PDB file of C-alpha atoms in Angstrom:
ATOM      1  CA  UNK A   1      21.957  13.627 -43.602  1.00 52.00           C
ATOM      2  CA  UNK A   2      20.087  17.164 -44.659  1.00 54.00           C
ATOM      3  CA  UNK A   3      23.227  17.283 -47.114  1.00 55.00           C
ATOM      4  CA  UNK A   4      22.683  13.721 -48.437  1.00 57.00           C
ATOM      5  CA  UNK A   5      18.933  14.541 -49.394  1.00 57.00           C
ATOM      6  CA  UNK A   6      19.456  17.642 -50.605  1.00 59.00           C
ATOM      7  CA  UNK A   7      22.050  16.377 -53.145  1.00 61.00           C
ATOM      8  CA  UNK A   8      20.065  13.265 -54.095  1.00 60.00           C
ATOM      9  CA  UNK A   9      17.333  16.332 -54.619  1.00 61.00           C
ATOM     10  CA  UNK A  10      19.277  18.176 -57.107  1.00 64.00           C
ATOM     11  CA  UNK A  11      20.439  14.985 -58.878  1.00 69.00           C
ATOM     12  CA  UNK A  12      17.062  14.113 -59.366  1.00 69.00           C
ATOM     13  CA  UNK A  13      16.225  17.233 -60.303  1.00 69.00           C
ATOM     14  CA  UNK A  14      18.768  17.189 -62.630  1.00 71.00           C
ATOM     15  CA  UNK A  15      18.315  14.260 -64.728  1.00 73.00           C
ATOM     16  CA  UNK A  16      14.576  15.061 -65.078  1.00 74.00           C
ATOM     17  CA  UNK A  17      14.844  18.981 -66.239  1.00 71.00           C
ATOM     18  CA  UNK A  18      18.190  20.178 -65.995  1.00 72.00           C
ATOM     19  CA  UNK A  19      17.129  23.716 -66.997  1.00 73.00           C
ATOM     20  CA  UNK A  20      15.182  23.651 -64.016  1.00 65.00           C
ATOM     21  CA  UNK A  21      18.093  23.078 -61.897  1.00 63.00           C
ATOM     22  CA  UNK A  22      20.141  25.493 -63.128  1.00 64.00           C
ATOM     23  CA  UNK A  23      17.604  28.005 -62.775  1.00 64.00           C
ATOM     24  CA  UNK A  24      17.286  26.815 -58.673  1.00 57.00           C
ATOM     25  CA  UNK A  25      21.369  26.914 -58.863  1.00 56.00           C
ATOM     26  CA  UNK A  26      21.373  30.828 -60.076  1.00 57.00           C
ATOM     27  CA  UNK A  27      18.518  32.361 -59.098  1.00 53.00           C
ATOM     28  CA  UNK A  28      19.148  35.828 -57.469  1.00 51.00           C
ATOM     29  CA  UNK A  29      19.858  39.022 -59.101  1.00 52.00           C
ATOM     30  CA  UNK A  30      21.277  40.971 -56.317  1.00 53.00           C
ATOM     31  CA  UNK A  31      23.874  38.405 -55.286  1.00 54.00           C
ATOM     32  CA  UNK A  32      26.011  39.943 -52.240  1.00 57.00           C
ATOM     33  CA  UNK A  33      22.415  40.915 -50.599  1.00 57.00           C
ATOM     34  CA  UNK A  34      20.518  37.533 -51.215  1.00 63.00           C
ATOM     35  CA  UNK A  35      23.774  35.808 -49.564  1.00 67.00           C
ATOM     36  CA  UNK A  36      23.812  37.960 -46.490  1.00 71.00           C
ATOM     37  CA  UNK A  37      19.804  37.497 -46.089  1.00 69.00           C
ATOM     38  CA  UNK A  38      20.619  33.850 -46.615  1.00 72.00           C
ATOM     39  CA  UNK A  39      22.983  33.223 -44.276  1.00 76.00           C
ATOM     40  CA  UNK A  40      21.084  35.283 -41.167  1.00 77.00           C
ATOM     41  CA  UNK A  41      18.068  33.587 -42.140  1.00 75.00           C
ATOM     42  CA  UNK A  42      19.181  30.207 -42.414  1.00 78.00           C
ATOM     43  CA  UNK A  43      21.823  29.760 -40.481  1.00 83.00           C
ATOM     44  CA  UNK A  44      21.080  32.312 -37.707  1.00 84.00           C
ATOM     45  CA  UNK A  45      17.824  32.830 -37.362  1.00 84.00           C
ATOM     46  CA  UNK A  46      16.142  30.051 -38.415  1.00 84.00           C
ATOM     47  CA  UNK A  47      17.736  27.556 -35.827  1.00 89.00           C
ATOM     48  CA  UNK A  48      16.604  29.773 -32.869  1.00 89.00           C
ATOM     49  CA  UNK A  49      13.109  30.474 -34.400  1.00 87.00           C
ATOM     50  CA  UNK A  50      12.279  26.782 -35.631  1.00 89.00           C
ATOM     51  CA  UNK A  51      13.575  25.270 -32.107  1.00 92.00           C
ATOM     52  CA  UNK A  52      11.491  27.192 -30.208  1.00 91.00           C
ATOM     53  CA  UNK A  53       8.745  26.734 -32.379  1.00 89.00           C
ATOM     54  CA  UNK A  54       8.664  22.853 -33.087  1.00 91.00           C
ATOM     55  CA  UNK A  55      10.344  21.719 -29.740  1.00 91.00           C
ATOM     56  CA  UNK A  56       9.338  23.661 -27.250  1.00 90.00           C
ATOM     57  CA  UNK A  57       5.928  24.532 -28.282  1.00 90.00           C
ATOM     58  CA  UNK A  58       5.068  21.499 -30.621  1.00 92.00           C
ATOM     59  CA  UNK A  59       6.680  18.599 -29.441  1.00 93.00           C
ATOM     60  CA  UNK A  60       5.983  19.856 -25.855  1.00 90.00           C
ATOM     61  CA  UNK A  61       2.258  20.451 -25.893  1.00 90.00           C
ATOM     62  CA  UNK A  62       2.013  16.771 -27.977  1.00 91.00           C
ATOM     63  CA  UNK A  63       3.188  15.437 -25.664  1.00 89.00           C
ATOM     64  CA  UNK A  64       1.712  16.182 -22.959  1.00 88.00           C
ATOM     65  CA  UNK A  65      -1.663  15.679 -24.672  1.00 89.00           C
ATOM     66  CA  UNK A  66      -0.366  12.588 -26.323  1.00 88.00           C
ATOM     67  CA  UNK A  67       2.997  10.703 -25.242  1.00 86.00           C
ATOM     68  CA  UNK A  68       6.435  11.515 -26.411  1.00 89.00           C
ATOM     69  CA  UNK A  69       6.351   9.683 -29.437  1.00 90.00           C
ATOM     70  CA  UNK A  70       3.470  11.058 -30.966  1.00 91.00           C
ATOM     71  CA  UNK A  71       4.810  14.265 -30.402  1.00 92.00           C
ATOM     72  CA  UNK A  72       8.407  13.722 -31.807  1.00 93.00           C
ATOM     73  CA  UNK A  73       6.580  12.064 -35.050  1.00 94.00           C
ATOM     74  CA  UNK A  74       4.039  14.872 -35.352  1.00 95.00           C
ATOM     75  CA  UNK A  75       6.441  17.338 -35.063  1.00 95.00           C
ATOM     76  CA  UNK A  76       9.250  16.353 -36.681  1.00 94.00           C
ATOM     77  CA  UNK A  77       6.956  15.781 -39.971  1.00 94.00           C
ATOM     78  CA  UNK A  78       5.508  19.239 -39.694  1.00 92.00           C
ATOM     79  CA  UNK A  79       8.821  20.425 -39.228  1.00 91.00           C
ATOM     80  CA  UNK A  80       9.976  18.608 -42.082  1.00 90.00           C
ATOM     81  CA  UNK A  81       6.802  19.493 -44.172  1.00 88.00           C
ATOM     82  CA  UNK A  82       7.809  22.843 -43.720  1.00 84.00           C
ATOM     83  CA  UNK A  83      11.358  22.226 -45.308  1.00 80.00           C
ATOM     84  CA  UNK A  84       9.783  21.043 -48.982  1.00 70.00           C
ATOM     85  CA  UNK A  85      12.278  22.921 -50.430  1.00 65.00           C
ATOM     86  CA  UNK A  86      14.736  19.882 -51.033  1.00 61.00           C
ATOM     87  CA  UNK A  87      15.051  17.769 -48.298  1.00 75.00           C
ATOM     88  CA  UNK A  88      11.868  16.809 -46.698  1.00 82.00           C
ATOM     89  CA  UNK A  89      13.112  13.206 -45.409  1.00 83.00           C
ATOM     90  CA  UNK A  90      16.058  14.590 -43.711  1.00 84.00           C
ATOM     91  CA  UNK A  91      14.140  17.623 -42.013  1.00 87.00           C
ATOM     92  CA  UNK A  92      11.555  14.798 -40.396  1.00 90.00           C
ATOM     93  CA  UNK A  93      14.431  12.915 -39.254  1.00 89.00           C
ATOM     94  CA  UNK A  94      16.621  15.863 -38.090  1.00 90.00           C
ATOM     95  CA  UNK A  95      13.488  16.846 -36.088  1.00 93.00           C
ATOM     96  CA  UNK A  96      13.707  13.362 -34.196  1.00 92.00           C
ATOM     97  CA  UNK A  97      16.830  13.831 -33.715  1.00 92.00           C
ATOM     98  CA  UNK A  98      16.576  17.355 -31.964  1.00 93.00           C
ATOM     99  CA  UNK A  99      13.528  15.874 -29.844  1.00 93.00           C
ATOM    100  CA  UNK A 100      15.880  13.430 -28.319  1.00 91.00           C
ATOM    101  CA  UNK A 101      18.648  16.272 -28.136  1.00 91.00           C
ATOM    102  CA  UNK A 102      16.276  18.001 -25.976  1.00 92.00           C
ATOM    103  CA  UNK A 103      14.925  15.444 -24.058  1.00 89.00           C
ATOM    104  CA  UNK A 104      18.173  13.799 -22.947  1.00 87.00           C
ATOM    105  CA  UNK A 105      20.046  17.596 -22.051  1.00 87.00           C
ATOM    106  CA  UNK A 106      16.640  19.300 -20.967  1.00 86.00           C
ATOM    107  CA  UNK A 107      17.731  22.405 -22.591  1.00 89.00           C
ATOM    108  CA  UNK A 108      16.742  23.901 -25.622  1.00 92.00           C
ATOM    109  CA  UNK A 109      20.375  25.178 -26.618  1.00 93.00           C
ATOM    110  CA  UNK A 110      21.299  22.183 -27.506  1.00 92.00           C
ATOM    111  CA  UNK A 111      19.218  21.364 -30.532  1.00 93.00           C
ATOM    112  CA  UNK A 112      19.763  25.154 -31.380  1.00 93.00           C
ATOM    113  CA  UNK A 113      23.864  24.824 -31.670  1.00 93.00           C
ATOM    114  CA  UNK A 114      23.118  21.578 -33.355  1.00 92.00           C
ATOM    115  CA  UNK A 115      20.626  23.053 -35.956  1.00 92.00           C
ATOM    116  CA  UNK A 116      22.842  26.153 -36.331  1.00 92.00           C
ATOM    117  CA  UNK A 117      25.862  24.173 -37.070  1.00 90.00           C
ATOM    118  CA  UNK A 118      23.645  21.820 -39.853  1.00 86.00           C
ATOM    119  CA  UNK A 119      22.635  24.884 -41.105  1.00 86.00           C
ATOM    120  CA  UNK A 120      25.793  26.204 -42.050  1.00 87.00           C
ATOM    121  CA  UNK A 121      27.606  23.045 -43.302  1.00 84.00           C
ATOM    122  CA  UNK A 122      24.050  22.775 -45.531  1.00 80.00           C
ATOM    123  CA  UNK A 123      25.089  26.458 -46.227  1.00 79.00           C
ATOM    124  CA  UNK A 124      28.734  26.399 -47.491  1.00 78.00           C
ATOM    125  CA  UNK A 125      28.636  25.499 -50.612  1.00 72.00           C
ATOM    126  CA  UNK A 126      25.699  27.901 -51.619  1.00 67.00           C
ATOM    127  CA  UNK A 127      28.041  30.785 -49.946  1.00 65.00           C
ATOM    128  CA  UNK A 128      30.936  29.490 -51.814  1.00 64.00           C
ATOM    129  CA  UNK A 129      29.017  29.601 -55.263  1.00 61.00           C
ATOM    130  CA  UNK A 130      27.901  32.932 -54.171  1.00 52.00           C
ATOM    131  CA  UNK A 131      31.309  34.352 -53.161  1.00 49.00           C
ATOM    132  CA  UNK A 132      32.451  33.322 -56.914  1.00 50.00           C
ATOM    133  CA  UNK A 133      29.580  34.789 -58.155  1.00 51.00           C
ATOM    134  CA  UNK A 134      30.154  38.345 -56.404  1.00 46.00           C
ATOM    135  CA  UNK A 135      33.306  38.377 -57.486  1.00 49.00           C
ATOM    136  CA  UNK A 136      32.717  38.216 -60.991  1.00 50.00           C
ATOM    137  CA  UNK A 137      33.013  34.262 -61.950  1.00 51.00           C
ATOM    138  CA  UNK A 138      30.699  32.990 -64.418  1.00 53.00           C
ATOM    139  CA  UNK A 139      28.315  30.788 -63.129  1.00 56.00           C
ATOM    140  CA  UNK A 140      28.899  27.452 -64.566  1.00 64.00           C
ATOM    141  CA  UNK A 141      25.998  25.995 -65.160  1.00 67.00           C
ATOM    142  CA  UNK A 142      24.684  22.224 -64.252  1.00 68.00           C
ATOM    143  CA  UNK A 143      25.694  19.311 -66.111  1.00 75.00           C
ATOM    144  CA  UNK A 144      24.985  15.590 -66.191  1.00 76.00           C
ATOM    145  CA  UNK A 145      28.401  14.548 -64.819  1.00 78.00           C
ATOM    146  CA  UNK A 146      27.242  17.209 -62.035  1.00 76.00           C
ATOM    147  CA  UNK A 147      23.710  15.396 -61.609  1.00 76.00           C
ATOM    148  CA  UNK A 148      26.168  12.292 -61.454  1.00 80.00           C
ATOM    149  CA  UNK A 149      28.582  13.093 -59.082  1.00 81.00           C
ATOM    150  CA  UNK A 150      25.797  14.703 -56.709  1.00 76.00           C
ATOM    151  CA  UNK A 151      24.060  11.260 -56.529  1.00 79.00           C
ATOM    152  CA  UNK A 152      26.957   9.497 -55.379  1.00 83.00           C
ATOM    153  CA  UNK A 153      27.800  11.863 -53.253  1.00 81.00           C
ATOM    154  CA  UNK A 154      24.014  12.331 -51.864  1.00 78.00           C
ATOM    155  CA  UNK A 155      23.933   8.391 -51.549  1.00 81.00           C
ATOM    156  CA  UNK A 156      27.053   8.119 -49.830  1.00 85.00           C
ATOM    157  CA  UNK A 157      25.989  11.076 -47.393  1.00 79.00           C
ATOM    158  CA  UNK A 158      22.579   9.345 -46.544  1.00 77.00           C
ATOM    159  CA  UNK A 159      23.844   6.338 -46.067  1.00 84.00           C
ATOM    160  CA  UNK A 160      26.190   7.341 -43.410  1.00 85.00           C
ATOM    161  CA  UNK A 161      23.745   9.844 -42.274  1.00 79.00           C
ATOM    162  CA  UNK A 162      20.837   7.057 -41.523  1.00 80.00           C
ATOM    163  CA  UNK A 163      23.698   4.402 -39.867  1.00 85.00           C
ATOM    164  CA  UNK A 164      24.741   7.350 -37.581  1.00 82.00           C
ATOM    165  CA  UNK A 165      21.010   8.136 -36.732  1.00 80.00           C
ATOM    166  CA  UNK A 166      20.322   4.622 -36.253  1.00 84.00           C
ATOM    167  CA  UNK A 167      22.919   4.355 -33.672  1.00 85.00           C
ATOM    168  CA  UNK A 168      22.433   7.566 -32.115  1.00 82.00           C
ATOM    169  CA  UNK A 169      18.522   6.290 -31.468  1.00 79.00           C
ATOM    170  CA  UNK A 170      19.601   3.072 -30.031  1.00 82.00           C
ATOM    171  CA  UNK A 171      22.261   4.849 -27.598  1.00 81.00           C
ATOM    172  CA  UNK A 172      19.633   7.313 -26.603  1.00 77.00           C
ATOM    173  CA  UNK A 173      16.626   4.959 -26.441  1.00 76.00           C
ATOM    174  CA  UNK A 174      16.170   5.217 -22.900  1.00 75.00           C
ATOM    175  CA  UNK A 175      15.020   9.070 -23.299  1.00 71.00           C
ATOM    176  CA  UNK A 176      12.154   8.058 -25.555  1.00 67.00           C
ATOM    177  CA  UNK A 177      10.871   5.318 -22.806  1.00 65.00           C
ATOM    178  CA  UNK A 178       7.843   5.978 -21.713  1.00 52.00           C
ATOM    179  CA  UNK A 179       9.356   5.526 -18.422  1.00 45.00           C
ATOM    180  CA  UNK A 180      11.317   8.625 -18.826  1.00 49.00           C
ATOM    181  CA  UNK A 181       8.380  10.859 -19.834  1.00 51.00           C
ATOM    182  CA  UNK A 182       6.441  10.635 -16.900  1.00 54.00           C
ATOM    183  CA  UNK A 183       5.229  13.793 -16.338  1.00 50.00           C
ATOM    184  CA  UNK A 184       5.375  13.580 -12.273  1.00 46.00           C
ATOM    185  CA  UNK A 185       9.378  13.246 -12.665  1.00 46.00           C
ATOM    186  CA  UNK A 186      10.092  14.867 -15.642  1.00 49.00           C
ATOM    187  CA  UNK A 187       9.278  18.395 -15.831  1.00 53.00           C
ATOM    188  CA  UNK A 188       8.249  20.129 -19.074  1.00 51.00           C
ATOM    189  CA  UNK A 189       8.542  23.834 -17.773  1.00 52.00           C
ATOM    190  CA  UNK A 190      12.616  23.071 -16.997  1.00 54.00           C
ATOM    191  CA  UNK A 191      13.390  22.539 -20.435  1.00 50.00           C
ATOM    192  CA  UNK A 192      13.694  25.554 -21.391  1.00 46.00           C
TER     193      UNK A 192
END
């Protein structure tokens, strides 16, 4: 679903300035370096760092002042607040998504692999562009067609994207009961 936003994004983005986007699309000077940073960053470090961060610290200390669903909606929005980049929608709901992860396993490693691998399939096609690029390609820059073809991709992607998350919240419903966050039988400090 991260993919589906971020290509509506950069459709949008493209029909309004598509100088803009192009500039977004090729960006870096030092190409090789800015690709390696990238991909440790985002795809290594990032998923580690921001689990910890907005599950276990967040989402946990919300709700144990709150109730579980005040803390997966708090901290799934600053999570996705923090993702303004392109795909603010999809971060909120990929941060509900790893609050149920880690509810229903009770370990954090699970919304870490899962983040890591989102990551990295949000990743490919920027390291993709970027192996071209090192390698001496011109960088084609954006069209309309492009702008086109990313909006019916993007659409397709959320669509999909928002039916799977709707069914995997009403298969995992029972984990965001109240019922299931009672604090006498469910134990915050063995989750991670």
């Amino acid at each position: 679903m991260s993919l589906g936003t971020t290509l509506l994004m950069l459709a949008i983005i493209c029909f309004i300035d598509l100088d803009m986007a192009n500039s977004l699309n090729n960006s870096s000077d030092d190409l090789f370096t800015s690709t390696v940073v990238f991909f440790i960053l985002t795809v290594i470090t990032a998923p580690i760092l921001e689990e910890l961060l907005f599950r276990v610290v967040f989402f946990k200390r919300l709700s144990r002042v709150f109730d579980v669903y005040v803390g997966m909606i708090a901290s799934s929005i600053i999570f996705g607040i923090l993702h303004v980049e392109l795909a603010v929608v999809g971060a909120i709901i990929f941060g509900i998504a790893n609050c149920i992860l880690y509810l229903k396993y009770r370990n954090i490693l699970i919304p870490m692999t899962v983040h890591f691998l989102n990551n990295l399939i949000v990743s490919i096609p920027t390291l993709f562009s970027s192996a071209d690029s090192i390698s001496g390609a011109e960088s084609e820059l954006l069209t309309l067609n492009d702008a086109s073809t990313y909006l019916i991709v993007g659409i397709i992607t959320l669509i999909v994207g928002l039916f799977l998350f709707i069914r995997f919240i009403i298969q995992n419903r029972k984990y965001i009961e109240r019922d299931a966050f009672d604090m006498k039988t469910y134990k915050f400090d063995s989750l991670l």
